[in-house]
Amino acid sequence: VSVARESTMLPVLVGSGITESNLADYWPLADAFIVGSSLKVDGDWRKSVDEMRVMNIMNQVHILRQ
């Protein structure tokens, strides 16, 4: 991701592997994040959305935006 950031003036989007625990690492390197299965029950894409996981990652987003 850091190579992409350094190599272009275009927006950089990270579309895989983002979780509450690694979001802060990628935050300064990307303009947007596509978050999917890490927000599902047990991180399983086949299961329903886990509201607590969504709340936790959004709390992290609010902290990082400050």
mmCIF file of C-alpha atoms in Angstrom:
data_model
loop_
_atom_site.group_PDB
_atom_site.id
_atom_site.type_symbol
_atom_site.label_atom_id
_atom_site.label_comp_id
_atom_site.label_asym_id
_atom_site.label_seq_id
_atom_site.Cartn_x
_atom_site.Cartn_y
_atom_site.Cartn_z
ATOM 1 C CA VAL A 1 0.000 0.000 0.000
ATOM 2 C CA SER A 2 2.842 2.371 0.765
ATOM 3 C CA VAL A 3 4.301 1.778 -2.726
ATOM 4 C CA ALA A 4 0.925 2.606 -4.277
ATOM 5 C CA ARG A 5 0.691 5.771 -2.160
ATOM 6 C CA GLU A 6 4.156 6.889 -3.273
ATOM 7 C CA SER A 7 3.572 5.969 -6.922
ATOM 8 C CA THR A 8 0.411 7.878 -7.769
ATOM 9 C CA MET A 9 -1.545 11.033 -7.182
ATOM 10 C CA LEU A 10 -4.770 9.055 -7.616
ATOM 11 C CA PRO A 11 -6.835 8.001 -4.603
ATOM 12 C CA VAL A 12 -5.625 4.782 -2.990
ATOM 13 C CA LEU A 13 -8.268 2.342 -1.777
ATOM 14 C CA VAL A 14 -7.575 -0.727 0.323
ATOM 15 C CA GLY A 15 -10.112 -3.396 -0.510
ATOM 16 C CA SER A 16 -9.135 -6.436 1.504
ATOM 17 C CA GLY A 17 -7.986 -7.433 4.946
ATOM 18 C CA ILE A 18 -8.971 -4.337 6.916
ATOM 19 C CA THR A 19 -9.961 -5.009 10.512
ATOM 20 C CA GLU A 20 -10.391 -2.948 13.651
ATOM 21 C CA SER A 21 -6.944 -4.045 14.803
ATOM 22 C CA ASN A 22 -5.014 -3.038 11.653
ATOM 23 C CA LEU A 23 -6.974 -0.004 10.473
ATOM 24 C CA ALA A 24 -4.623 2.437 12.205
ATOM 25 C CA ASP A 25 -1.640 0.946 10.346
ATOM 26 C CA TYR A 26 -3.228 1.598 6.952
ATOM 27 C CA TRP A 27 -5.000 4.858 7.811
ATOM 28 C CA PRO A 28 -2.195 7.217 6.700
ATOM 29 C CA LEU A 29 -1.607 5.252 3.485
ATOM 30 C CA ALA A 30 -5.075 5.099 1.959
ATOM 31 C CA ASP A 31 -7.887 7.423 1.027
ATOM 32 C CA ALA A 32 -10.638 4.854 1.504
ATOM 33 C CA PHE A 33 -11.248 1.331 2.749
ATOM 34 C CA ILE A 34 -13.589 -1.393 1.567
ATOM 35 C CA VAL A 35 -14.458 -3.432 4.630
ATOM 36 C CA GLY A 36 -16.449 -6.627 4.318
ATOM 37 C CA SER A 37 -16.061 -9.932 6.075
ATOM 38 C CA SER A 38 -14.314 -8.485 9.136
ATOM 39 C CA LEU A 39 -17.686 -6.942 10.008
ATOM 40 C CA LYS A 40 -19.526 -10.258 9.821
ATOM 41 C CA VAL A 41 -20.181 -12.663 12.703
ATOM 42 C CA ASP A 42 -16.940 -14.572 13.347
ATOM 43 C CA GLY A 43 -15.408 -12.764 10.338
ATOM 44 C CA ASP A 44 -17.257 -15.205 8.075
ATOM 45 C CA TRP A 45 -18.553 -13.573 4.879
ATOM 46 C CA ARG A 46 -21.484 -16.003 4.793
ATOM 47 C CA LYS A 47 -22.843 -14.840 8.149
ATOM 48 C CA SER A 48 -24.789 -11.731 9.006
ATOM 49 C CA VAL A 49 -23.328 -8.372 9.955
ATOM 50 C CA ASP A 50 -22.138 -8.208 13.569
ATOM 51 C CA GLU A 51 -23.323 -4.870 14.952
ATOM 52 C CA MET A 52 -20.635 -4.856 17.657
ATOM 53 C CA ARG A 53 -17.884 -5.287 15.066
ATOM 54 C CA VAL A 54 -19.323 -2.381 13.084
ATOM 55 C CA MET A 55 -19.472 -0.199 16.199
ATOM 56 C CA ASN A 56 -15.902 -1.108 17.138
ATOM 57 C CA ILE A 57 -14.395 -0.290 13.753
ATOM 58 C CA MET A 58 -16.400 2.943 13.501
ATOM 59 C CA ASN A 59 -15.150 3.974 16.946
ATOM 60 C CA GLN A 60 -11.626 3.418 15.612
ATOM 61 C CA VAL A 61 -12.473 5.569 12.552
ATOM 62 C CA HIS A 62 -13.720 8.391 14.771
ATOM 63 C CA ILE A 63 -10.495 8.289 16.804
ATOM 64 C CA LEU A 64 -8.319 8.278 13.674
ATOM 65 C CA ARG A 65 -10.178 11.215 12.129
ATOM 66 C CA GLN A 66 -9.209 13.471 15.049
#
